[in-house]
PDB file of C-alpha atoms and ligand atoms in Angstrom:
ATOM      1  CA  MET A   1      -3.432 -12.589  29.018  1.00 76.00           C
ATOM      2  CA  ASN A   2      -1.197 -13.407  32.020  1.00 88.00           C
ATOM      3  CA  THR A   3      -1.459 -11.380  35.241  1.00 91.00           C
ATOM      4  CA  ASP A   4       1.451  -9.030  34.485  1.00 91.00           C
ATOM      5  CA  VAL A   5       0.080  -8.156  31.056  1.00 93.00           C
ATOM      6  CA  ALA A   6      -3.437  -7.756  32.497  1.00 94.00           C
ATOM      7  CA  ARG A   7      -2.034  -5.323  35.094  1.00 95.00           C
ATOM      8  CA  GLN A   8      -0.209  -3.301  32.400  1.00 96.00           C
ATOM      9  CA  VAL A   9      -3.369  -3.205  30.287  1.00 97.00           C
ATOM     10  CA  SER A  10      -5.428  -2.015  33.221  1.00 97.00           C
ATOM     11  CA  VAL A  11      -2.970   0.849  33.947  1.00 97.00           C
ATOM     12  CA  LEU A  12      -2.908   1.825  30.257  1.00 98.00           C
ATOM     13  CA  ARG A  13      -6.722   1.792  30.064  1.00 98.00           C
ATOM     14  CA  GLU A  14      -6.700   4.450  32.823  1.00 98.00           C
ATOM     15  CA  THR A  15      -3.872   6.439  31.217  1.00 98.00           C
ATOM     16  CA  VAL A  16      -5.344   6.474  27.713  1.00 98.00           C
ATOM     17  CA  ALA A  17      -8.836   7.375  28.979  1.00 98.00           C
ATOM     18  CA  ARG A  18      -7.402  10.262  31.046  1.00 98.00           C
ATOM     19  CA  LEU A  19      -5.192  11.557  28.202  1.00 98.00           C
ATOM     20  CA  HIS A  20      -8.286  12.064  26.013  1.00 97.00           C
ATOM     21  CA  GLY A  21      -9.169  14.802  28.506  1.00 97.00           C
ATOM     22  CA  GLU A  22      -6.098  16.722  27.300  1.00 97.00           C
ATOM     23  CA  LEU A  23      -7.478  16.758  23.735  1.00 97.00           C
ATOM     24  CA  THR A  24     -10.588  18.601  24.922  1.00 97.00           C
ATOM     25  CA  ARG A  25      -8.699  20.749  27.449  1.00 97.00           C
ATOM     26  CA  TYR A  26      -6.452  22.130  24.699  1.00 97.00           C
ATOM     27  CA  ALA A  27      -9.376  22.367  22.224  1.00 97.00           C
ATOM     28  CA  LEU A  28      -7.767  19.999  19.718  1.00 97.00           C
ATOM     29  CA  VAL A  29     -10.978  18.115  18.881  1.00 96.00           C
ATOM     30  CA  ALA A  30     -14.593  18.643  17.855  1.00 93.00           C
ATOM     31  CA  TRP A  31     -17.347  16.140  18.709  1.00 91.00           C
ATOM     32  CA  THR A  32     -15.675  12.675  18.794  1.00 90.00           C
ATOM     33  CA  ALA A  33     -12.966  13.250  16.157  1.00 93.00           C
ATOM     34  CA  GLY A  34      -9.546  12.595  17.638  1.00 95.00           C
ATOM     35  CA  ASN A  35      -7.988   9.653  19.429  1.00 97.00           C
ATOM     36  CA  VAL A  36      -5.125   8.464  21.592  1.00 98.00           C
ATOM     37  CA  SER A  37      -3.598   5.006  21.774  1.00 98.00           C
ATOM     38  CA  ALA A  38      -0.798   3.342  23.722  1.00 98.00           C
ATOM     39  CA  ARG A  39       1.248   0.260  22.957  1.00 98.00           C
ATOM     40  CA  VAL A  40       1.316  -2.360  25.710  1.00 98.00           C
ATOM     41  CA  PRO A  41       5.107  -2.567  26.231  1.00 96.00           C
ATOM     42  CA  GLY A  42       6.604  -5.816  25.035  1.00 94.00           C
ATOM     43  CA  GLN A  43       3.274  -7.100  23.704  1.00 96.00           C
ATOM     44  CA  ASP A  44       1.660  -7.028  20.268  1.00 97.00           C
ATOM     45  CA  LEU A  45      -1.229  -5.114  21.829  1.00 98.00           C
ATOM     46  CA  MET A  46      -2.492  -1.561  22.036  1.00 98.00           C
ATOM     47  CA  VAL A  47      -5.130   0.302  24.038  1.00 98.00           C
ATOM     48  CA  ILE A  48      -7.254   2.750  22.010  1.00 98.00           C
ATOM     49  CA  LYS A  49     -10.378   4.886  22.201  1.00 97.00           C
ATOM     50  CA  PRO A  50     -13.696   3.308  21.270  1.00 97.00           C
ATOM     51  CA  SER A  51     -15.345   4.651  18.101  1.00 96.00           C
ATOM     52  CA  GLY A  52     -17.870   7.474  18.316  1.00 93.00           C
ATOM     53  CA  VAL A  53     -18.072   7.789  22.118  1.00 94.00           C
ATOM     54  CA  ASP A  54     -18.353  11.276  23.689  1.00 93.00           C
ATOM     55  CA  TYR A  55     -15.176  12.439  25.426  1.00 94.00           C
ATOM     56  CA  ASP A  56     -17.118  12.935  28.663  1.00 93.00           C
ATOM     57  CA  ALA A  57     -18.169   9.279  28.593  1.00 94.00           C
ATOM     58  CA  LEU A  58     -14.658   7.856  28.159  1.00 96.00           C
ATOM     59  CA  THR A  59     -13.512   5.748  31.093  1.00 97.00           C
ATOM     60  CA  ALA A  60     -10.891   3.051  31.567  1.00 97.00           C
ATOM     61  CA  ASP A  61     -13.595   0.421  31.057  1.00 96.00           C
ATOM     62  CA  THR A  62     -14.723   1.823  27.698  1.00 96.00           C
ATOM     63  CA  MET A  63     -11.199   1.667  26.184  1.00 97.00           C
ATOM     64  CA  VAL A  64     -10.632  -1.101  23.643  1.00 98.00           C
ATOM     65  CA  VAL A  65      -7.626  -3.454  23.530  1.00 98.00           C
ATOM     66  CA  CYS A  66      -6.583  -4.559  20.035  1.00 98.00           C
ATOM     67  CA  ASP A  67      -3.754  -6.588  18.609  1.00 98.00           C
ATOM     68  CA  LEU A  68      -1.390  -4.852  16.187  1.00 97.00           C
ATOM     69  CA  ASN A  69      -3.566  -5.878  13.251  1.00 95.00           C
ATOM     70  CA  GLY A  70      -6.442  -3.927  14.754  1.00 95.00           C
ATOM     71  CA  THR A  71      -8.426  -6.973  15.883  1.00 96.00           C
ATOM     72  CA  VAL A  72     -10.267  -6.462  19.178  1.00 97.00           C
ATOM     73  CA  VAL A  73      -8.836  -8.601  21.977  1.00 96.00           C
ATOM     74  CA  ASP A  74     -10.694  -7.089  24.937  1.00 95.00           C
ATOM     75  CA  GLY A  75     -13.475  -4.512  25.149  1.00 92.00           C
ATOM     76  CA  ASP A  76     -17.172  -4.109  24.484  1.00 89.00           C
ATOM     77  CA  GLY A  77     -17.185  -1.344  21.864  1.00 89.00           C
ATOM     78  CA  ALA A  78     -15.786  -1.063  18.353  1.00 96.00           C
ATOM     79  CA  PRO A  79     -12.338   0.549  18.327  1.00 96.00           C
ATOM     80  CA  SER A  80     -11.653   3.974  16.802  1.00 95.00           C
ATOM     81  CA  SER A  81     -12.057   4.113  13.028  1.00 95.00           C
ATOM     82  CA  ASP A  82      -8.378   5.172  12.941  1.00 96.00           C
ATOM     83  CA  THR A  83      -7.247   1.907  14.561  1.00 97.00           C
ATOM     84  CA  ALA A  84      -5.652   0.581  11.353  1.00 97.00           C
ATOM     85  CA  ALA A  85      -3.403   3.665  11.141  1.00 98.00           C
ATOM     86  CA  HIS A  86      -2.323   3.392  14.798  1.00 98.00           C
ATOM     87  CA  ALA A  87      -1.673  -0.357  14.402  1.00 98.00           C
ATOM     88  CA  TYR A  88       0.410   0.174  11.262  1.00 98.00           C
ATOM     89  CA  VAL A  89       2.618   2.696  13.071  1.00 98.00           C
ATOM     90  CA  TYR A  90       3.213   0.315  16.007  1.00 98.00           C
ATOM     91  CA  ARG A  91       4.071  -2.536  13.618  1.00 98.00           C
ATOM     92  CA  ALA A  92       6.521  -0.425  11.617  1.00 98.00           C
ATOM     93  CA  MET A  93       8.099   1.700  14.377  1.00 98.00           C
ATOM     94  CA  PRO A  94       9.030  -0.424  17.411  1.00 97.00           C
ATOM     95  CA  GLU A  95      10.331   2.623  19.313  1.00 96.00           C
ATOM     96  CA  VAL A  96       6.865   4.239  19.282  1.00 98.00           C
ATOM     97  CA  GLY A  97       4.745   3.694  22.409  1.00 98.00           C
ATOM     98  CA  GLY A  98       1.949   6.200  21.773  1.00 98.00           C
ATOM     99  CA  VAL A  99       0.017   7.610  18.797  1.00 98.00           C
ATOM    100  CA  VAL A 100      -2.411  10.549  18.680  1.00 98.00           C
ATOM    101  CA  HIS A 101      -4.681  11.821  15.922  1.00 98.00           C
ATOM    102  CA  THR A 102      -6.535  15.155  15.811  1.00 98.00           C
ATOM    103  CA  HIS A 103      -8.005  17.597  13.314  1.00 98.00           C
ATOM    104  CA  SER A 104      -6.828  20.575  15.406  1.00 98.00           C
ATOM    105  CA  SER A 105      -7.749  23.716  13.469  1.00 98.00           C
ATOM    106  CA  TYR A 106      -4.538  25.616  12.784  1.00 98.00           C
ATOM    107  CA  ALA A 107      -2.378  22.564  12.091  1.00 98.00           C
ATOM    108  CA  THR A 108      -5.097  21.109   9.856  1.00 98.00           C
ATOM    109  CA  ALA A 109      -5.309  24.394   7.938  1.00 98.00           C
ATOM    110  CA  TRP A 110      -1.636  23.856   6.972  1.00 98.00           C
ATOM    111  CA  ALA A 111      -2.545  20.238   6.041  1.00 98.00           C
ATOM    112  CA  ALA A 112      -5.419  21.519   3.888  1.00 98.00           C
ATOM    113  CA  ARG A 113      -2.907  23.542   1.863  1.00 98.00           C
ATOM    114  CA  GLY A 114      -0.429  20.654   1.816  1.00 98.00           C
ATOM    115  CA  GLU A 115       2.098  23.014   3.348  1.00 98.00           C
ATOM    116  CA  SER A 116       4.691  21.991   5.919  1.00 98.00           C
ATOM    117  CA  ILE A 117       5.232  24.405   8.827  1.00 98.00           C
ATOM    118  CA  PRO A 118       8.656  26.058   8.528  1.00 98.00           C
ATOM    119  CA  CYS A 119      10.647  26.384  11.736  1.00 98.00           C
ATOM    120  CA  TRP A 120      10.217  30.035  12.736  1.00 98.00           C
ATOM    121  CA  LEU A 121      10.051  29.558  16.521  1.00 98.00           C
ATOM    122  CA  THR A 122      12.393  28.286  19.197  1.00 98.00           C
ATOM    123  CA  ALA A 123       9.500  26.243  20.667  1.00 97.00           C
ATOM    124  CA  GLN A 124       9.194  24.444  17.337  1.00 98.00           C
ATOM    125  CA  ALA A 125      12.947  23.810  17.212  1.00 98.00           C
ATOM    126  CA  ASP A 126      12.743  22.387  20.754  1.00 97.00           C
ATOM    127  CA  GLU A 127       9.932  19.913  20.171  1.00 97.00           C
ATOM    128  CA  PHE A 128      10.124  19.219  16.420  1.00 98.00           C
ATOM    129  CA  GLY A 129      13.751  19.917  15.487  1.00 97.00           C
ATOM    130  CA  GLY A 130      12.762  21.738  12.284  1.00 98.00           C
ATOM    131  CA  GLU A 131       9.781  21.874   9.962  1.00 98.00           C
ATOM    132  CA  ILE A 132       6.640  19.900  10.677  1.00 98.00           C
ATOM    133  CA  PRO A 133       6.289  17.833   7.482  1.00 98.00           C
ATOM    134  CA  VAL A 134       3.284  17.065   5.293  1.00 98.00           C
ATOM    135  CA  GLY A 135       2.310  13.458   4.572  1.00 98.00           C
ATOM    136  CA  PRO A 136       0.423  12.174   1.522  1.00 98.00           C
ATOM    137  CA  PHE A 137      -3.318  12.237   0.934  1.00 98.00           C
ATOM    138  CA  ALA A 138      -4.721   8.860   2.012  1.00 97.00           C
ATOM    139  CA  LEU A 139      -8.199   7.411   2.482  1.00 95.00           C
ATOM    140  CA  ILE A 140      -9.239   5.920   5.815  1.00 90.00           C
ATOM    141  CA  GLY A 141      -9.804   2.193   6.123  1.00 84.00           C
ATOM    142  CA  GLY A 142      -6.710   0.288   5.002  1.00 89.00           C
ATOM    143  CA  ASP A 143      -3.007   0.760   5.600  1.00 96.00           C
ATOM    144  CA  ASP A 144      -2.591   3.885   3.437  1.00 97.00           C
ATOM    145  CA  ILE A 145      -2.729   6.406   6.297  1.00 98.00           C
ATOM    146  CA  GLY A 146      -0.329   4.329   8.412  1.00 98.00           C
ATOM    147  CA  LYS A 147       2.070   3.974   5.473  1.00 98.00           C
ATOM    148  CA  GLY A 148       1.972   7.740   4.894  1.00 98.00           C
ATOM    149  CA  ILE A 149       2.712   8.491   8.557  1.00 98.00           C
ATOM    150  CA  VAL A 150       5.595   6.014   8.721  1.00 98.00           C
ATOM    151  CA  SER A 151       7.178   7.032   5.417  1.00 98.00           C
ATOM    152  CA  THR A 152       7.063  10.721   6.413  1.00 98.00           C
ATOM    153  CA  LEU A 153       8.264  10.393  10.011  1.00 98.00           C
ATOM    154  CA  SER A 154      10.899   7.661   9.606  1.00 97.00           C
ATOM    155  CA  GLY A 155      14.283   9.333   9.947  1.00 93.00           C
ATOM    156  CA  HIS A 156      12.604  12.719  10.620  1.00 96.00           C
ATOM    157  CA  ARG A 157      13.078  14.610  13.887  1.00 97.00           C
ATOM    158  CA  SER A 158       9.445  15.725  13.970  1.00 98.00           C
ATOM    159  CA  PRO A 159       7.066  13.574  16.035  1.00 98.00           C
ATOM    160  CA  ALA A 160       4.148  15.170  14.108  1.00 98.00           C
ATOM    161  CA  VAL A 161       2.987  14.823  10.514  1.00 98.00           C
ATOM    162  CA  LEU A 162       0.307  16.898   8.781  1.00 98.00           C
ATOM    163  CA  MET A 163      -1.561  14.390   6.627  1.00 98.00           C
ATOM    164  CA  ARG A 164      -2.648  16.273   3.523  1.00 98.00           C
ATOM    165  CA  ASN A 165      -6.308  17.415   3.479  1.00 98.00           C
ATOM    166  CA  HIS A 166      -6.852  15.553   6.753  1.00 98.00           C
ATOM    167  CA  GLY A 167      -5.122  16.374  10.020  1.00 98.00           C
ATOM    168  CA  VAL A 168      -2.381  15.654  12.502  1.00 98.00           C
ATOM    169  CA  PHE A 169      -0.835  12.357  13.597  1.00 98.00           C
ATOM    170  CA  THR A 170       1.803  12.398  16.325  1.00 98.00           C
ATOM    171  CA  ILE A 171       4.015   9.719  17.801  1.00 98.00           C
ATOM    172  CA  GLY A 172       5.895   9.465  21.088  1.00 98.00           C
ATOM    173  CA  ARG A 173       7.823   7.065  23.284  1.00 97.00           C
ATOM    174  CA  ASP A 174       4.564   6.781  25.234  1.00 98.00           C
ATOM    175  CA  ALA A 175       1.004   8.091  24.888  1.00 98.00           C
ATOM    176  CA  ARG A 176       1.678  11.184  27.009  1.00 98.00           C
ATOM    177  CA  ALA A 177       4.589  12.223  24.772  1.00 98.00           C
ATOM    178  CA  ALA A 178       2.398  11.813  21.688  1.00 98.00           C
ATOM    179  CA  VAL A 179      -0.337  13.947  23.289  1.00 98.00           C
ATOM    180  CA  LYS A 180       2.243  16.603  24.170  1.00 98.00           C
ATOM    181  CA  ALA A 181       3.421  16.643  20.534  1.00 98.00           C
ATOM    182  CA  ALA A 182      -0.196  17.115  19.391  1.00 98.00           C
ATOM    183  CA  VAL A 183      -0.657  20.051  21.789  1.00 98.00           C
ATOM    184  CA  MET A 184       2.645  21.668  20.769  1.00 98.00           C
ATOM    185  CA  CYS A 185       1.938  21.090  17.069  1.00 98.00           C
ATOM    186  CA  GLU A 186      -1.301  23.069  17.288  1.00 98.00           C
ATOM    187  CA  ASP A 187       0.407  25.776  19.360  1.00 98.00           C
ATOM    188  CA  VAL A 188       3.210  26.387  16.851  1.00 98.00           C
ATOM    189  CA  ALA A 189       0.804  26.030  13.892  1.00 98.00           C
ATOM    190  CA  ARG A 190      -1.337  28.817  15.361  1.00 98.00           C
ATOM    191  CA  THR A 191       1.585  31.149  15.996  1.00 98.00           C
ATOM    192  CA  ALA A 192       3.145  30.434  12.594  1.00 98.00           C
ATOM    193  CA  HIS A 193      -0.212  31.170  10.960  1.00 98.00           C
ATOM    194  CA  LEU A 194      -0.572  34.491  12.810  1.00 98.00           C
ATOM    195  CA  ALA A 195       3.024  35.488  12.102  1.00 98.00           C
ATOM    196  CA  ARG A 196       2.670  34.875   8.386  1.00 97.00           C
ATOM    197  CA  ALA A 197      -0.723  36.537   8.217  1.00 97.00           C
ATOM    198  CA  LEU A 198       0.951  39.755   9.343  1.00 96.00           C
ATOM    199  CA  GLY A 199       4.176  39.563   7.335  1.00 97.00           C
ATOM    200  CA  GLN A 200       7.083  37.335   6.471  1.00 97.00           C
ATOM    201  CA  PRO A 201       8.419  35.436   9.504  1.00 98.00           C
ATOM    202  CA  LEU A 202      12.195  35.418   9.889  1.00 98.00           C
ATOM    203  CA  PRO A 203      14.065  32.202   9.193  1.00 96.00           C
ATOM    204  CA  MET A 204      16.223  30.548  11.854  1.00 97.00           C
ATOM    205  CA  ALA A 205      19.695  29.158  11.181  1.00 97.00           C
ATOM    206  CA  GLN A 206      19.766  25.353  10.931  1.00 96.00           C
ATOM    207  CA  ALA A 207      22.626  25.203  13.448  1.00 97.00           C
ATOM    208  CA  ASP A 208      20.545  27.131  16.003  1.00 98.00           C
ATOM    209  CA  ILE A 209      17.534  24.859  15.385  1.00 98.00           C
ATOM    210  CA  SER A 210      19.705  21.789  15.945  1.00 97.00           C
ATOM    211  CA  SER A 211      21.286  23.234  19.059  1.00 96.00           C
ATOM    212  CA  LEU A 212      17.891  24.097  20.577  1.00 97.00           C
ATOM    213  CA  HIS A 213      16.506  20.660  19.703  1.00 96.00           C
ATOM    214  CA  ASP A 214      19.482  18.877  21.230  1.00 95.00           C
ATOM    215  CA  ARG A 215      19.314  20.889  24.457  1.00 95.00           C
ATOM    216  CA  TYR A 216      15.560  20.446  24.841  1.00 94.00           C
ATOM    217  CA  GLN A 217      15.579  16.733  24.091  1.00 91.00           C
ATOM    218  CA  ASN A 218      18.608  15.919  26.236  1.00 89.00           C
ATOM    219  CA  VAL A 219      19.074  18.532  28.934  1.00 82.00           C
ATOM    220  CA  TYR A 220      15.817  20.423  29.582  1.00 80.00           C
ATOM    221  CA  GLY A 221      13.434  19.454  32.372  1.00 76.00           C
ATOM    222  CA  GLN A 222      13.707  17.517  35.612  1.00 72.00           C
ATOM    223  CA  ARG A 223      16.512  14.996  35.746  1.00 66.00           C
ATOM    224  CA  PRO A 224      16.263  11.875  37.854  1.00 62.00           C
ATOM    225  CA  ALA A 225      18.259  12.312  41.084  1.00 59.00           C
ATOM    226  CA  PRO A 226      21.799  10.936  40.706  1.00 57.00           C
ATOM    227  CA  GLY A 227      22.648   7.554  42.170  1.00 48.00           C
TER     228      GLY A 227
HETATM  229 ZN1   ZN B 301      -9.065  12.060  11.029  1.00 77.46          ZN
END
């Protein structure tokens, strides 16, 4: 690893360790289930959570660096048991810089039914651009989960997929964006659940969904200062 790459890895170790705190802050995880990873830009490397370590014990030093086949390159612990899925996504989707996995309750309840979340909320239109889709049932261990994520999200506006009978995987241009998608996915899943429990939510027009998505993705938020 040359000095520039080592510096990038060291920053990403900090970032990925800190972002795991958002999973607990937003109550997206129980025990040690749930993980964040980041691609090292321009390298066939990623930084990911170690397997089975308490969230309170996660530090930059405990993060594991793997190549994009999931082989450990730097780190003392074994990487997350979901490493193969993260690695598959990075290999197949070069634009993705961060991946998150959770079993957050409301979103996973939709996954348990194999039911995509229809777009009933402007917040969902903003972040997901329409429904949040369901991916196939897949066993952990090989490339099946990664393949299911990539086949569902390729060409889809949603950065989140509900893997059937399992849970949520999200992608983003970086790890923070993927964590945000995981937080927003659980938020809209909860509201959609409550809305439907009490009646039939009202549909939104596709043109309005697209307009909201376009504005949020391209206009909303702080712009860099001109010049
Ligand atoms: Zn899982």
